[in-house]
Amino acid sequence: MRIARAGTAVTKSQLKVLRTEHSHRLVPAVASPAVQSVLPVNEILVGDCLEKLASLPPASIDLVFADPPYNLQLEQTLSRPDQSLVDAVDDDWDKFASFADYDEFTRAWLSGVRRVMKDNATIFVIGSYHNIFRVGTILQDLGFWILNDIVWRKANPMPNFRGRRFTNAHETLIWAGKSAAAKNYTFNYEALKAGNEDCQARSDWFLPICTGTERLKNETGSKTHPTQKPEALLARVLLAASQPGDLVLDPFFGTGTTGAVAKKLGRSFIGIERDETYAKAARARIAAAEPYPDEAVSAAPSKRAQPRVAFASVVEAGLIAPGAMLCDEKKRHRALVRADGTLMLASAGAELSIVGSIHKVGALAQGLPACNGWTFWHVERNGKLAPIDDLRTTIRGALKVAAE
């Protein structure tokens, strides 16, 4: 039996059995190189990804983006209706002898990646229908916790020339935490929402494939790499799940899209690439990349990271007086502010009897199970309605000044 590892044949004698709570399967045995005491930040490590992963210190990476071989299983050349050949992926690094061999390689590199991830780090793995379901199963087997699957819908997909299938117009990204216990992973929810017309960012991304001047070409005018990803895709990944200064690992670096985007966005990177031709192209590309100004990439303020403020604190600070009346934006519901920071719902033709928090009373007023009272309730100031969240912002500003 021979196991293909990204184009490298491995004999059965080079395998060892790893018995874990998840699996009894064979995985490639990799010699353990000395772990580097200093992280190779902003460097490209040229060589086998399993060996290079084993050289990195544990729990050192903030975010992983992985674009592994897809195992496309092409058995013959593809041609267009005019009989011209399609420039498809037929490189050795994408060829495996069997699905079992591909699974062994996937299990090995994901295990190596998991070891170097910080406890609250996350990983994005991209793939097509050829491999992504196998990758997802192995992720779960190894203890990763899937947070989302994301559909990258291509604005300009390659057509299906044979007319025997639907056009492959998307790829899938799996976003996962290191484990189910990882709760404080980075997700820049507010920034993503603000950049999306104040709508929650969705799990379907509409982006074009890499074309034009962004596509790297060699001396003959051919593609330097057949599966170069667009920088817009990596920018969305990094902006969603990392902060400036974070360290991003790409174990299948290719021509360095991850590194170039990381440099522009004020992140650091470590790339692993077995092909020196690709690594050379990546070095030149990253060297030419210009970082954006610090103020353009600095972390946006997050409400989750701000100090907790109770409505009682707003009342105690004198920003709103007991007995004041609140209403919703359309003045359909009214509530009286009590001295202890609770509200009493005012119902038309009824006694003031329902008492509770700003959230509970807001929900009861609307007949809903939940409500954000800070944005639902408004107070009238100078003839205009303003959400009571503005008063909370005032309190937070005072706390910040006091801390300084």
Short mmCIF file of C-alpha atoms in Angstrom, two decimals:
data_model
loop_
_atom_site.label_atom_id
_atom_site.label_comp_id
_atom_site.label_asym_id
_atom_site.label_seq_id
_atom_site.Cartn_x
_atom_site.Cartn_y
_atom_site.Cartn_z
CA MET A 1 0.00 0.00 0.00
CA ARG A 2 1.26 3.46 -0.85
CA ILE A 3 -0.07 6.62 0.75
CA ALA A 4 0.10 9.82 -1.32
CA ARG A 5 0.81 12.92 0.74
CA ALA A 6 0.27 15.97 -1.44
CA GLY A 7 2.20 14.37 -4.26
CA THR A 8 4.73 12.54 -2.05
CA ALA A 9 4.56 8.75 -1.87
CA VAL A 10 4.84 7.16 1.57
CA THR A 11 5.27 3.43 2.06
CA LYS A 12 3.45 1.30 4.60
CA SER A 13 6.63 0.93 6.65
CA GLN A 14 6.59 4.67 7.19
CA LEU A 15 3.18 4.55 8.87
CA LYS A 16 2.35 4.17 12.51
CA VAL A 17 -0.93 3.42 14.21
CA LEU A 18 -2.31 6.19 16.39
CA ARG A 19 -5.02 4.86 18.69
CA THR A 20 -7.14 7.68 20.00
CA GLU A 21 -10.65 8.02 21.31
CA HIS A 22 -11.69 9.09 17.81
CA SER A 23 -9.93 6.66 15.47
CA HIS A 24 -7.88 3.51 15.00
CA ARG A 25 -6.78 4.38 11.50
CA LEU A 26 -3.31 4.65 10.09
CA VAL A 27 -1.77 8.10 9.72
CA PRO A 28 1.55 9.09 8.18
CA ALA A 29 4.40 9.03 10.66
CA VAL A 30 6.41 12.24 10.56
CA ALA A 31 9.81 12.63 12.12
CA SER A 32 9.58 15.18 14.92
CA PRO A 33 11.96 18.02 14.11
CA ALA A 34 13.18 20.28 16.86
CA VAL A 35 10.44 22.74 17.77
CA GLN A 36 11.53 26.26 16.94
CA SER A 37 11.95 28.45 19.99
CA VAL A 38 11.25 31.59 17.96
CA LEU A 39 8.19 31.75 15.75
CA PRO A 40 9.07 32.26 12.05
CA VAL A 41 6.74 35.26 11.79
CA ASN A 42 6.17 36.59 8.28
CA GLU A 43 8.20 33.77 6.78
CA ILE A 44 7.48 31.05 4.23
CA LEU A 45 8.63 27.61 5.36
CA VAL A 46 9.46 25.55 2.28
CA GLY A 47 8.94 21.82 2.71
CA ASP A 48 6.45 19.16 3.69
CA CYS A 49 3.56 20.69 5.61
CA LEU A 50 3.45 17.92 8.23
CA GLU A 51 7.12 18.30 9.07
CA LYS A 52 6.94 22.09 9.17
CA LEU A 53 3.82 22.03 11.35
CA ALA A 54 5.64 19.75 13.79
CA SER A 55 8.42 22.33 14.09
CA LEU A 56 6.10 25.10 15.29
CA PRO A 57 5.53 25.65 19.02
CA PRO A 58 2.16 24.54 20.39
CA ALA A 59 -0.69 27.00 21.03
CA SER A 60 0.94 29.80 19.05
CA ILE A 61 -1.49 30.57 16.20
CA ASP A 62 -4.52 32.90 16.30
CA LEU A 63 -6.18 31.95 13.01
CA VAL A 64 -5.70 29.28 10.34
CA PHE A 65 -6.72 29.48 6.70
CA ALA A 66 -6.25 26.22 4.82
CA ASP A 67 -6.72 25.62 1.11
CA PRO A 68 -5.66 21.96 0.91
CA PRO A 69 -5.54 19.74 -2.17
CA TYR A 70 -9.07 19.09 -3.39
CA ASN A 71 -8.40 15.59 -4.77
CA LEU A 72 -10.32 16.42 -7.94
CA GLN A 73 -9.93 12.89 -9.32
CA LEU A 74 -9.53 14.03 -12.92
CA GLU A 75 -9.16 10.90 -15.05
CA GLN A 76 -8.76 12.58 -18.41
CA THR A 77 -8.24 15.96 -19.99
CA LEU A 78 -11.17 18.35 -20.26
CA SER A 79 -12.02 20.06 -23.54
CA ARG A 80 -14.34 22.85 -24.59
CA PRO A 81 -16.94 22.48 -27.39
CA ASP A 82 -14.33 23.84 -29.83
CA GLN A 83 -11.97 21.05 -28.65
CA SER A 84 -9.53 23.45 -26.99
CA LEU A 85 -8.18 22.12 -23.69
CA VAL A 86 -9.38 23.43 -20.34
CA ASP A 87 -6.59 24.54 -18.01
CA ALA A 88 -7.76 22.26 -15.19
CA VAL A 89 -5.97 21.21 -12.02
CA ASP A 90 -3.87 18.14 -12.86
CA ASP A 91 -0.79 18.78 -10.72
CA ASP A 92 0.82 15.96 -8.74
CA TRP A 93 0.08 17.67 -5.42
CA ASP A 94 -3.65 17.17 -6.02
CA LYS A 95 -3.41 13.45 -6.77
CA PHE A 96 -4.08 10.68 -4.26
CA ALA A 97 -4.27 6.94 -4.81
CA SER A 98 -7.61 6.57 -3.00
CA PHE A 99 -10.11 8.31 -0.77
CA ALA A 100 -8.57 6.49 2.19
CA ASP A 101 -5.16 7.96 1.34
CA TYR A 102 -6.65 11.43 1.11
CA ASP A 103 -8.36 10.96 4.47
CA GLU A 104 -5.08 9.89 6.10
CA PHE A 105 -3.35 13.00 4.82
CA THR A 106 -6.25 15.22 5.92
CA ARG A 107 -6.30 13.71 9.40
CA ALA A 108 -2.54 14.20 9.73
CA TRP A 109 -2.38 17.86 8.71
CA LEU A 110 -5.49 18.81 10.71
CA SER A 111 -3.96 17.16 13.79
CA GLY A 112 -0.78 19.16 13.25
CA VAL A 113 -2.73 22.38 12.85
CA ARG A 114 -4.84 21.75 15.94
CA ARG A 115 -1.70 21.34 18.05
CA VAL A 116 -0.38 24.80 17.13
CA MET A 117 -3.72 26.63 17.48
CA LYS A 118 -4.36 28.68 20.61
CA ASP A 119 -7.33 27.50 22.64
CA ASN A 120 -9.55 30.27 21.23
CA ALA A 121 -8.15 30.14 17.69
CA THR A 122 -10.36 29.22 14.75
CA ILE A 123 -9.76 27.63 11.37
CA PHE A 124 -11.23 28.15 7.91
CA VAL A 125 -10.90 25.25 5.46
CA ILE A 126 -12.01 25.75 1.87
CA GLY A 127 -12.94 23.01 -0.56
CA SER A 128 -15.29 21.79 -3.26
CA TYR A 129 -17.76 18.92 -3.37
CA HIS A 130 -14.82 16.61 -4.11
CA ASN A 131 -13.34 16.92 -0.62
CA ILE A 132 -15.14 19.27 1.77
CA PHE A 133 -17.51 16.66 3.20
CA ARG A 134 -14.61 14.36 4.01
CA VAL A 135 -12.75 17.27 5.60
CA GLY A 136 -15.80 18.18 7.69
CA THR A 137 -16.14 14.65 9.06
CA ILE A 138 -12.47 14.52 10.04
CA LEU A 139 -12.67 17.96 11.67
CA GLN A 140 -15.42 16.69 13.92
CA ASP A 141 -13.63 13.39 14.58
CA LEU A 142 -10.58 15.32 15.82
CA GLY A 143 -12.60 17.45 18.24
CA PHE A 144 -12.97 20.68 16.27
CA TRP A 145 -16.31 22.48 16.74
CA ILE A 146 -17.93 23.68 13.51
CA LEU A 147 -19.23 27.24 13.79
CA ASN A 148 -20.45 27.85 10.24
CA ASP A 149 -20.27 26.53 6.74
CA ILE A 150 -19.93 29.39 4.29
CA VAL A 151 -20.83 29.27 0.61
CA TRP A 152 -18.53 31.27 -1.64
CA ARG A 153 -20.82 31.92 -4.61
CA LYS A 154 -18.68 32.80 -7.59
CA ALA A 155 -19.73 35.78 -9.68
CA ASN A 156 -17.94 34.36 -12.72
CA PRO A 157 -17.63 30.56 -12.42
CA MET A 158 -16.07 28.38 -15.06
CA PRO A 159 -18.86 26.97 -17.28
CA ASN A 160 -19.63 23.26 -17.50
CA PHE A 161 -18.37 22.47 -20.98
CA ARG A 162 -19.79 18.97 -21.32
CA GLY A 163 -23.33 19.94 -20.36
CA ARG A 164 -23.73 16.87 -18.18
CA ARG A 165 -23.87 18.56 -14.77
CA PHE A 166 -24.82 21.84 -13.11
CA THR A 167 -22.14 24.49 -13.39
CA ASN A 168 -19.94 24.38 -10.31
CA ALA A 169 -20.62 27.93 -9.17
CA HIS A 170 -19.54 27.76 -5.52
CA GLU A 171 -17.01 26.47 -3.04
CA THR A 172 -17.57 25.81 0.66
CA LEU A 173 -15.61 27.10 3.63
CA ILE A 174 -15.93 25.38 7.00
CA TRP A 175 -15.24 27.66 9.96
CA ALA A 176 -14.46 25.82 13.17
CA GLY A 177 -13.15 26.39 16.68
CA LYS A 178 -10.45 24.24 18.24
CA SER A 179 -13.07 22.63 20.50
CA ALA A 180 -16.60 23.06 21.77
CA ALA A 181 -15.15 24.67 24.90
CA ALA A 182 -13.70 27.60 22.92
CA LYS A 183 -16.13 30.45 23.61
CA ASN A 184 -13.97 33.57 23.34
CA TYR A 185 -12.92 33.18 19.73
CA THR A 186 -12.64 36.31 17.61
CA PHE A 187 -15.69 37.25 15.56
CA ASN A 188 -15.96 40.91 14.62
CA TYR A 189 -19.74 40.93 14.50
CA GLU A 190 -20.34 44.66 14.86
CA ALA A 191 -17.72 45.63 12.27
CA LEU A 192 -19.04 43.12 9.75
CA LYS A 193 -22.61 44.33 10.30
CA ALA A 194 -21.63 47.99 9.95
CA GLY A 195 -19.84 47.25 6.69
CA ASN A 196 -22.89 45.38 5.40
CA GLU A 197 -25.40 48.26 5.47
CA ASP A 198 -26.14 47.53 9.17
CA CYS A 199 -27.39 44.04 8.28
CA GLN A 200 -25.94 40.89 9.83
CA ALA A 201 -23.20 39.35 7.71
CA ARG A 202 -24.52 36.19 6.05
CA SER A 203 -22.95 32.82 5.38
CA ASP A 204 -23.23 33.18 1.60
CA TRP A 205 -20.49 35.32 0.05
CA PHE A 206 -20.82 36.58 -3.51
CA LEU A 207 -17.33 37.24 -4.86
CA PRO A 208 -15.60 36.84 -8.23
CA ILE A 209 -12.86 34.30 -8.82
CA CYS A 210 -9.29 35.50 -9.23
CA THR A 211 -8.86 37.09 -12.66
CA GLY A 212 -7.23 40.05 -14.39
CA THR A 213 -4.14 41.71 -12.99
CA GLU A 214 -4.54 39.92 -9.65
CA ARG A 215 -3.93 36.54 -11.31
CA LEU A 216 -0.21 35.77 -11.18
CA LYS A 217 1.38 34.62 -14.46
CA ASN A 218 4.73 33.01 -15.21
CA GLU A 219 7.22 33.88 -17.95
CA THR A 220 5.15 32.07 -20.59
CA GLY A 221 1.93 33.85 -19.64
CA SER A 222 0.41 30.77 -17.97
CA LYS A 223 -1.14 30.78 -14.50
CA THR A 224 1.53 30.58 -11.82
CA HIS A 225 -0.87 28.57 -9.65
CA PRO A 226 -4.06 26.88 -10.90
CA THR A 227 -6.17 27.55 -7.79
CA GLN A 228 -5.13 31.05 -6.72
CA LYS A 229 -7.80 32.50 -4.44
CA PRO A 230 -9.00 36.12 -4.73
CA GLU A 231 -7.69 38.56 -2.16
CA ALA A 232 -11.25 39.69 -1.44
CA LEU A 233 -12.04 36.22 -0.08
CA LEU A 234 -9.05 36.23 2.28
CA ALA A 235 -9.77 39.80 3.35
CA ARG A 236 -13.25 38.80 4.43
CA VAL A 237 -11.89 35.83 6.38
CA LEU A 238 -9.23 37.88 8.17
CA LEU A 239 -11.52 40.83 8.89
CA ALA A 240 -14.15 38.48 10.29
CA ALA A 241 -12.03 36.33 12.59
CA SER A 242 -8.79 38.12 13.51
CA GLN A 243 -7.49 41.35 14.99
CA PRO A 244 -4.55 43.54 13.90
CA GLY A 245 -1.34 41.96 15.16
CA ASP A 246 -2.76 38.40 15.15
CA LEU A 247 -0.72 35.55 13.68
CA VAL A 248 -2.33 33.72 10.76
CA LEU A 249 -1.13 30.31 9.59
CA ASP A 250 -1.60 29.00 6.05
CA PRO A 251 -0.27 25.44 5.72
CA PHE A 252 -0.87 25.36 1.93
CA PHE A 253 0.50 28.80 1.10
CA GLY A 254 0.65 28.58 -2.69
CA THR A 255 1.43 31.98 -4.18
CA GLY A 256 0.84 33.81 -0.92
CA THR A 257 -2.65 35.30 -1.05
CA THR A 258 -2.98 34.89 2.72
CA GLY A 259 0.40 36.55 3.34
CA ALA A 260 -0.28 39.49 1.03
CA VAL A 261 -3.68 40.19 2.58
CA ALA A 262 -2.33 39.75 6.11
CA LYS A 263 0.40 42.31 5.43
CA LYS A 264 -2.11 44.82 4.05
CA LEU A 265 -4.44 44.36 7.03
CA GLY A 266 -1.80 44.60 9.76
CA ARG A 267 -1.74 40.90 10.60
CA SER A 268 1.30 38.61 10.70
CA PHE A 269 1.54 35.27 8.91
CA ILE A 270 3.37 31.98 8.68
CA GLY A 271 3.17 30.17 5.36
CA ILE A 272 4.08 26.57 4.57
CA GLU A 273 4.62 25.63 0.93
CA ARG A 274 6.33 22.54 -0.53
CA ASP A 275 6.90 24.00 -4.02
CA GLU A 276 9.79 26.46 -4.28
CA THR A 277 8.35 27.95 -7.49
CA TYR A 278 5.17 28.95 -5.67
CA ALA A 279 7.14 30.16 -2.65
CA LYS A 280 9.31 32.36 -4.84
CA ALA A 281 6.23 33.95 -6.42
CA ALA A 282 4.71 34.46 -2.97
CA ARG A 283 7.82 36.24 -1.65
CA ALA A 284 7.78 38.70 -4.54
CA ARG A 285 4.06 39.28 -4.19
CA ILE A 286 4.22 39.93 -0.45
CA ALA A 287 7.23 42.21 -0.80
CA ALA A 288 5.22 44.36 -3.22
CA ALA A 289 2.15 44.51 -0.95
CA GLU A 290 1.67 47.85 0.83
CA PRO A 291 0.16 47.88 4.34
CA TYR A 292 -2.95 49.98 4.78
CA PRO A 293 -2.77 52.88 7.28
CA ASP A 294 -3.14 51.82 10.91
CA GLU A 295 -6.33 53.83 11.33
CA ALA A 296 -7.85 51.97 8.36
CA VAL A 297 -7.35 48.52 9.90
CA SER A 298 -7.49 49.16 13.64
CA ALA A 299 -10.02 47.06 15.51
CA ALA A 300 -13.49 48.57 15.57
CA PRO A 301 -14.96 49.04 19.06
CA SER A 302 -17.07 46.09 20.10
CA LYS A 303 -20.11 46.45 22.35
CA ARG A 304 -19.36 43.02 23.81
CA ALA A 305 -15.95 44.26 24.98
CA GLN A 306 -17.34 47.41 26.59
CA PRO A 307 -18.03 47.54 30.34
CA ARG A 308 -21.44 46.32 31.42
CA VAL A 309 -23.79 49.12 32.49
CA ALA A 310 -27.07 48.51 34.27
CA PHE A 311 -30.05 50.81 33.71
CA ALA A 312 -30.02 51.43 37.47
CA SER A 313 -26.62 53.10 37.01
CA VAL A 314 -28.16 55.50 34.50
CA VAL A 315 -30.84 56.43 37.03
CA GLU A 316 -28.32 56.73 39.88
CA ALA A 317 -26.14 59.02 37.76
CA GLY A 318 -29.07 61.41 37.33
CA LEU A 319 -29.15 60.99 33.55
CA ILE A 320 -32.83 60.12 33.81
CA ALA A 321 -35.07 60.85 36.81
CA PRO A 322 -37.44 58.44 38.57
CA GLY A 323 -40.95 59.16 37.33
CA ALA A 324 -39.80 59.95 33.78
CA MET A 325 -41.81 58.34 30.98
CA LEU A 326 -40.22 56.27 28.23
CA CYS A 327 -41.80 55.24 24.96
CA ASP A 328 -40.92 53.26 21.87
CA GLU A 329 -39.88 55.01 18.67
CA LYS A 330 -43.46 55.09 17.33
CA LYS A 331 -44.98 56.05 20.70
CA ARG A 332 -47.19 52.97 20.84
CA HIS A 333 -45.98 51.86 24.28
CA ARG A 334 -45.10 53.82 27.41
CA ALA A 335 -43.35 52.93 30.66
CA LEU A 336 -42.52 54.79 33.87
CA VAL A 337 -38.95 54.82 35.23
CA ARG A 338 -38.76 53.65 38.85
CA ALA A 339 -36.10 54.68 41.36
CA ASP A 340 -34.59 51.17 41.48
CA GLY A 341 -33.95 51.08 37.73
CA THR A 342 -36.96 48.97 36.80
CA LEU A 343 -39.83 50.06 34.55
CA MET A 344 -43.58 49.98 35.10
CA LEU A 345 -45.59 49.41 31.95
CA ALA A 346 -48.34 51.95 31.26
CA SER A 347 -51.27 50.28 29.52
CA ALA A 348 -54.15 52.28 28.08
CA GLY A 349 -57.17 52.12 30.42
CA ALA A 350 -55.38 49.90 32.95
CA GLU A 351 -53.51 50.30 36.20
CA LEU A 352 -49.71 50.64 36.21
CA SER A 353 -48.97 47.12 37.34
CA ILE A 354 -46.37 45.31 35.19
CA VAL A 355 -42.89 45.88 36.63
CA GLY A 356 -39.57 44.54 35.38
CA SER A 357 -36.30 45.26 33.63
CA ILE A 358 -36.09 47.45 30.56
CA HIS A 359 -35.80 44.24 28.49
CA LYS A 360 -38.63 42.30 30.13
CA VAL A 361 -41.10 45.19 30.05
CA GLY A 362 -40.19 45.93 26.42
CA ALA A 363 -40.83 42.31 25.47
CA LEU A 364 -44.16 42.18 27.36
CA ALA A 365 -45.31 45.41 25.75
CA GLN A 366 -44.82 43.89 22.30
CA GLY A 367 -45.91 40.37 23.14
CA LEU A 368 -42.49 39.03 22.21
CA PRO A 369 -40.26 36.54 24.04
CA ALA A 370 -37.28 38.93 24.15
CA CYS A 371 -36.36 42.55 23.58
CA ASN A 372 -33.28 44.77 23.70
CA GLY A 373 -34.61 47.45 26.01
CA TRP A 374 -31.66 49.76 25.38
CA THR A 375 -32.67 50.27 21.75
CA PHE A 376 -36.44 49.80 22.16
CA TRP A 377 -37.12 52.42 24.83
CA HIS A 378 -36.64 56.10 24.04
CA VAL A 379 -36.65 59.26 26.12
CA GLU A 380 -37.75 62.68 24.90
CA ARG A 381 -35.08 65.38 25.07
CA ASN A 382 -35.51 68.87 23.56
CA GLY A 383 -38.55 67.74 21.61
CA LYS A 384 -36.80 64.73 20.06
CA LEU A 385 -36.78 61.04 20.92
CA ALA A 386 -33.46 59.35 21.62
CA PRO A 387 -32.81 55.71 22.61
CA ILE A 388 -31.81 55.22 26.22
CA ASP A 389 -28.72 53.45 24.80
CA ASP A 390 -27.33 56.99 24.35
CA LEU A 391 -27.40 57.37 28.14
CA ARG A 392 -25.47 54.12 28.53
CA THR A 393 -22.86 55.46 26.10
CA THR A 394 -22.49 58.53 28.29
CA ILE A 395 -21.85 56.31 31.33
CA ARG A 396 -19.25 54.28 29.44
CA GLY A 397 -17.49 57.44 28.34
CA ALA A 398 -17.26 58.57 31.96
CA LEU A 399 -15.88 55.18 33.01
CA LYS A 400 -13.21 55.38 30.32
CA VAL A 401 -12.13 58.85 31.44
CA ALA A 402 -11.99 57.68 35.05
CA ALA A 403 -9.83 54.69 34.06
CA GLU A 404 -7.34 56.94 32.32
#
